Short mmCIF file of C-alpha atoms in Angstrom, two decimals:
data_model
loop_
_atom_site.label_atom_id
_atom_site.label_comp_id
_atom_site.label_asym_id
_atom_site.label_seq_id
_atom_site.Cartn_x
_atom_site.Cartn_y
_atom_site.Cartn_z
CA UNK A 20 0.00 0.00 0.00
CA UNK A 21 1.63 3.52 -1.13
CA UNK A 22 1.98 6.15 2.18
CA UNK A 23 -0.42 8.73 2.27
CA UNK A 24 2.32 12.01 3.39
CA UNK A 25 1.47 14.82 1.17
CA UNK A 26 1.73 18.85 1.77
CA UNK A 27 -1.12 21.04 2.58
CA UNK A 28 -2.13 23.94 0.03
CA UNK A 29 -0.32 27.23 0.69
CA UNK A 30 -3.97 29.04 1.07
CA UNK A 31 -4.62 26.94 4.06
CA UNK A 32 -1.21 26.95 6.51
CA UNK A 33 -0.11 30.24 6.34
CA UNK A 34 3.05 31.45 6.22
CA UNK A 35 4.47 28.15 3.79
CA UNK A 36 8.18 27.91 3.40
CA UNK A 37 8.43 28.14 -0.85
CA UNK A 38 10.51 25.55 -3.11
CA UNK A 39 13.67 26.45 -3.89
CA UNK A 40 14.55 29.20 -1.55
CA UNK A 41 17.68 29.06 -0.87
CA UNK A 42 17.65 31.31 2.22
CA UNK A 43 16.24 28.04 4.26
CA UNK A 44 19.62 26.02 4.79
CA UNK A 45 17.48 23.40 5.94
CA UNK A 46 16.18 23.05 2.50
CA UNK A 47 19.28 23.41 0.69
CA UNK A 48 21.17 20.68 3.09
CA UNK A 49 18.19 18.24 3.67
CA UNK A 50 19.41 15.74 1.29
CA UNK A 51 22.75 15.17 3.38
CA UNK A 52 21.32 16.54 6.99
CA UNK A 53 20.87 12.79 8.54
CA UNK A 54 24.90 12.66 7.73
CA UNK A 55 25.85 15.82 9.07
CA UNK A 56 23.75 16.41 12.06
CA UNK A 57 25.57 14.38 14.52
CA UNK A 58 22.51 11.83 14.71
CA UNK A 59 24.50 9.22 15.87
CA UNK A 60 26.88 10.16 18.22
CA UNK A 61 24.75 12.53 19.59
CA UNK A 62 21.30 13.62 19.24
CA UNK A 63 20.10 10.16 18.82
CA UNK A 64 19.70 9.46 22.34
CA UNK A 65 17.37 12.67 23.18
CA UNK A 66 15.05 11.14 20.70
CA UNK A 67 14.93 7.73 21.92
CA UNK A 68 14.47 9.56 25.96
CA UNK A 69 11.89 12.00 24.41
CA UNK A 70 9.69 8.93 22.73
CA UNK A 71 9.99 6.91 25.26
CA UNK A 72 8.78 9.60 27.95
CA UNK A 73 5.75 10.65 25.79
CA UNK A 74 5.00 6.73 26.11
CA UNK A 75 2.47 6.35 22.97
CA UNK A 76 0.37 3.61 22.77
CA UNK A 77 -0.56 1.31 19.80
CA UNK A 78 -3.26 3.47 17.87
CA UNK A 79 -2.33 6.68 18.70
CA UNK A 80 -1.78 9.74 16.49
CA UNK A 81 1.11 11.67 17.32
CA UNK A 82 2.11 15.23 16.02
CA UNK A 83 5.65 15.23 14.84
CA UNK A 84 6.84 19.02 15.20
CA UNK A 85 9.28 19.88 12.62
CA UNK A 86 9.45 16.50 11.87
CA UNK A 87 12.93 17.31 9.16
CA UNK A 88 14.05 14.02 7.07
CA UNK A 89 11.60 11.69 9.60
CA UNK A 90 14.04 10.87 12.21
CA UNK A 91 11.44 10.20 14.90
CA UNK A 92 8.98 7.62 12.52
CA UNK A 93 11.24 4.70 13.23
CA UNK A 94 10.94 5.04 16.55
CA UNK A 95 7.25 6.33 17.10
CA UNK A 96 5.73 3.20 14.47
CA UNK A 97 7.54 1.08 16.93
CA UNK A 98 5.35 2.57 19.87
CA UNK A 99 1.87 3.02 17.88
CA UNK A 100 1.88 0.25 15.10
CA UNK A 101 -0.04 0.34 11.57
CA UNK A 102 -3.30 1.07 13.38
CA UNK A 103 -1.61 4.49 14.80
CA UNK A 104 -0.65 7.63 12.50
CA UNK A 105 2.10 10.25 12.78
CA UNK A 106 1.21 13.93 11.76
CA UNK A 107 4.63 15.29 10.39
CA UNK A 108 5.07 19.28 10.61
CA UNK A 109 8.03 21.23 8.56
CA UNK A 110 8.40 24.33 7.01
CA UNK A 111 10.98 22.93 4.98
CA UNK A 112 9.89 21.53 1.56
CA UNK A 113 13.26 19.50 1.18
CA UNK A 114 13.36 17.96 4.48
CA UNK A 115 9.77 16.91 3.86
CA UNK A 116 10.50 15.27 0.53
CA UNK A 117 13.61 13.04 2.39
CA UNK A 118 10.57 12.58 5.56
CA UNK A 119 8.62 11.29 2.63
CA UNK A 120 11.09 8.98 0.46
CA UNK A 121 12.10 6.90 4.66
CA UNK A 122 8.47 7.05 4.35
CA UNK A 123 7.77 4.90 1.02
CA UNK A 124 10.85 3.30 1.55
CA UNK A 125 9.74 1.21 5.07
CA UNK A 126 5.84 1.28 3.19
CA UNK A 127 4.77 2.99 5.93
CA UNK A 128 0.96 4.37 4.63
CA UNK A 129 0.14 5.99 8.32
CA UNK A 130 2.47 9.54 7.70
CA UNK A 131 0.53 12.79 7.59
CA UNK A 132 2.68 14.98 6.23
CA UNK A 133 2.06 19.25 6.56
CA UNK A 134 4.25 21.67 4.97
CA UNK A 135 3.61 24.44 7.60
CA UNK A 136 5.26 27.15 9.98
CA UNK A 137 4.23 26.54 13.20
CA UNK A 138 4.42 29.96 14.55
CA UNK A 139 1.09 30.60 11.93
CA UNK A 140 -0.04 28.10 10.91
CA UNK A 141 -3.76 27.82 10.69
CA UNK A 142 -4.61 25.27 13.05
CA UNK A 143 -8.11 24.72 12.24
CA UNK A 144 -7.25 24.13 8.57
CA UNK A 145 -4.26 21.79 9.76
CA UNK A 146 -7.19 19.99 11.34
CA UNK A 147 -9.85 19.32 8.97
CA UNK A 148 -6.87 18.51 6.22
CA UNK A 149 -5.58 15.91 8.39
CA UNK A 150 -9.67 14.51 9.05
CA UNK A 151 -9.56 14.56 5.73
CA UNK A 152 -6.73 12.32 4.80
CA UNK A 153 -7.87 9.73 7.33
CA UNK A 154 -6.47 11.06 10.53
CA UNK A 155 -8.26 11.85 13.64
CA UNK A 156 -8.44 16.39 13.95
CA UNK A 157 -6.85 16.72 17.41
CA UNK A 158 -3.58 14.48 18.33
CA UNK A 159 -3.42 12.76 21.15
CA UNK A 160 0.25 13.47 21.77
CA UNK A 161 3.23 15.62 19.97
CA UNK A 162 6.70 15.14 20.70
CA UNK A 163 9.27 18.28 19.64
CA UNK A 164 12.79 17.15 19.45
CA UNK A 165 15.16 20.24 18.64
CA UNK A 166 12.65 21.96 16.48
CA UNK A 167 11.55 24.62 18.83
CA UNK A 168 14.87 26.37 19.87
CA UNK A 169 15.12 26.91 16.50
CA UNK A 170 12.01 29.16 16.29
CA UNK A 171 12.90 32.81 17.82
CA UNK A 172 8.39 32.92 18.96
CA UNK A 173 8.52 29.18 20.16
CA UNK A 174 6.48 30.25 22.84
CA UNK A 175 4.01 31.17 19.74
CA UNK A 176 4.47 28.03 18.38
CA UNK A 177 3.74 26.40 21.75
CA UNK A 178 0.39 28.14 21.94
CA UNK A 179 -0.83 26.58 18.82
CA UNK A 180 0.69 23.28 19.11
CA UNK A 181 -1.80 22.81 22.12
CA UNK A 182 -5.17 23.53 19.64
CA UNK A 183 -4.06 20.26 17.63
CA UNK A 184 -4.24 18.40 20.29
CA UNK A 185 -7.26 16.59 22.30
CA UNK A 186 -8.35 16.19 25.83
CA UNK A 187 -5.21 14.81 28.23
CA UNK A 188 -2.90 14.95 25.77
CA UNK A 189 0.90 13.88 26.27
CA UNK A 190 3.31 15.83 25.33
CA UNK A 191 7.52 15.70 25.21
CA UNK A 192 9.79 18.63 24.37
CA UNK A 193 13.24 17.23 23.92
CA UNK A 194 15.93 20.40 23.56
CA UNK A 195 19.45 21.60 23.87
CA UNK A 196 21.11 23.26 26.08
CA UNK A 197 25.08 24.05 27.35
CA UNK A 198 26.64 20.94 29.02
CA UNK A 199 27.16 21.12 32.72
CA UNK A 200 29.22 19.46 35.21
CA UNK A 201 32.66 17.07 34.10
CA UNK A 202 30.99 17.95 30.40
CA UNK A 203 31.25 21.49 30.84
CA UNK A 204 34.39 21.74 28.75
CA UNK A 205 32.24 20.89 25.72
CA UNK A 206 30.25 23.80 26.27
CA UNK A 207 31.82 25.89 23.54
CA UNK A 208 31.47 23.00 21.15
CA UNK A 209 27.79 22.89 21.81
CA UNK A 210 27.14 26.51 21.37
CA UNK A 211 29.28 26.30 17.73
CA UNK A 212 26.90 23.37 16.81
CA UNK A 213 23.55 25.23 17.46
CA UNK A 214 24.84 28.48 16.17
CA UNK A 215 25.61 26.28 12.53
CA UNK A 216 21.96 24.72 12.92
CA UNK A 217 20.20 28.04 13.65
CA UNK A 218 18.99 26.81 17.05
CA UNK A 219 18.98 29.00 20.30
CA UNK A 220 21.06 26.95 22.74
CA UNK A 221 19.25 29.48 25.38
CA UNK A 222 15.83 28.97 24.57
CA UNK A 223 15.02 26.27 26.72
CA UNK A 224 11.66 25.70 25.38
CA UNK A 225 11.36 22.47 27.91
CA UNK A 226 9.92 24.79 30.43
CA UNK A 227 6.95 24.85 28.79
CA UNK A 228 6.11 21.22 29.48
CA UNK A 229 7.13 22.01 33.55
CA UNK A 230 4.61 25.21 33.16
CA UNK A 231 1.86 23.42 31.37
CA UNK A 232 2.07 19.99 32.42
CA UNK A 233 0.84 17.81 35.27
CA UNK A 234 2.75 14.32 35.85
CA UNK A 235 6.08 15.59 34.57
CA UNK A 236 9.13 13.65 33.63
CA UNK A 237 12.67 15.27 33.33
CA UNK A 238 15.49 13.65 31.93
CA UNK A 239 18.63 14.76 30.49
CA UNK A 240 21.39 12.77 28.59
CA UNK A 241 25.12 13.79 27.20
CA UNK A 242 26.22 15.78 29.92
CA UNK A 243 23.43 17.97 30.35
CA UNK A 244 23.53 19.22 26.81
CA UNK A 245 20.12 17.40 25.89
CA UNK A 246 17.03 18.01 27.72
CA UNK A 247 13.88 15.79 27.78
CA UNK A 248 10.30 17.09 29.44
CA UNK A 249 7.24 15.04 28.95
CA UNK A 250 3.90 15.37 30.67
CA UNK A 251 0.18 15.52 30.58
CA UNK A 252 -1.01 18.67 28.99
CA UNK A 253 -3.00 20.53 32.34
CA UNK A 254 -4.75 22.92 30.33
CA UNK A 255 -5.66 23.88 26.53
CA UNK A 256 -5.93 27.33 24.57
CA UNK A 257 -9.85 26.84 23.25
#
């Protein structure tokens, strides 16, 4: 069976990141960004902390924010199966087209995927798009793994994240920060790394989850320079 990921019109996200600009290195290096990124050796294990903290179950749909080349879909279809479906947000056209060839390469037909900027995005249109392509229109979890240190408003971005999602929703931020402790001596290192990626090594995002959420689980992993929140969502912007 062929996957089902395919981009929402421009008319109905908002502020769409356009093919072929050049200006979005994340477009221009998707094709080689799983090589480059320090996957591996590094970030590799937030992911894994961040998943496993949101704790989905078989069935569920999941928002993947700024999903890139689909790093997190190996990991989530192991925790919701083919009866569960992954809702894959990037404003990046060329990181969505690599999300979408790991996607029809592993024949996995339960991928969502929205070409979308967060930060203003139309959520309601996200929602009935996503109804409409055989998905359920709120999420019952999202998991954000160094996506939203790299938006200046994440707190924006935050705001309306929580409209896609239902009643009791789980939710896991997994972000950078400067190592600490016998891995401080890395710390310049880490702040080169997120400068070259675009992120905001201050942002610290994560302390939305502690703000938000009830039931919350912190974990860190690399010397302090990855962060991992996950909780139940306590309230929700109607």
């Amino acid at each position: 069976m062929a996957p089902r990921p395919r981009s929402l019109p421009s008319a109905e996200c908002g502020q769409l990141e356009r093919e072929g600009t050049v200006k979005d290195k994340y477009n221009i290096y998707a094709p080689v960004y799983d090589v480059l990124s320090g996957e591996r050796a590094v970030y590799r294990a937030g992911r894994i902390q961040g998943i496993d903290a949101l704790d989905p179950r078989p069935g569920d749909q999941v928002l993947d924010i700024g999903c890139g080349t689909g790093l997190n879909f190996p990991l989530l279809q192991d925790r919701i199966g083919p009866t569960g479906t992954i809702i894959g947000i990037d404003r990046s056209p060329g990181m969505l087209r690599q999300a979408q060839r790991r996607a029809r390469l592993h024949r996995w037909d339960n991928i969502i995927l929205v070409q979308a900027d967060v930060i203003s995005l139309d959520a309601s249109a996200v929602m009935e798009q996503v109804s409409g392509q055989g998905g359920t229109p709120a999420s019952d979890g999202i998991i954000a793994t160094y996506s939203l240190s790299l938006m200046p408003a994440w707190r924006t971005a935050w705001a309306t994240i929580q409209t896609l999602l239902g009643a009791d929703a789980r939710v896991s931020i997994v972000d950078m920060q400067e190592p600490y402790g016998s891995a401080r001596w890395l710390a310049p290192l880490a702040r080169f790394a997120c400068r070259i990626g675009g992120a905001d090594i201050f942002a610290h995002p994560w302390l939305a989850v502690e703000e938000d959420c009830v039931g919350v689980l912190s974990r860190s992993a690399r010397g302090g320079h990855l962060q991992i929140r996950a909780g139940t969502l306590q309230h929700r912007h109607e």
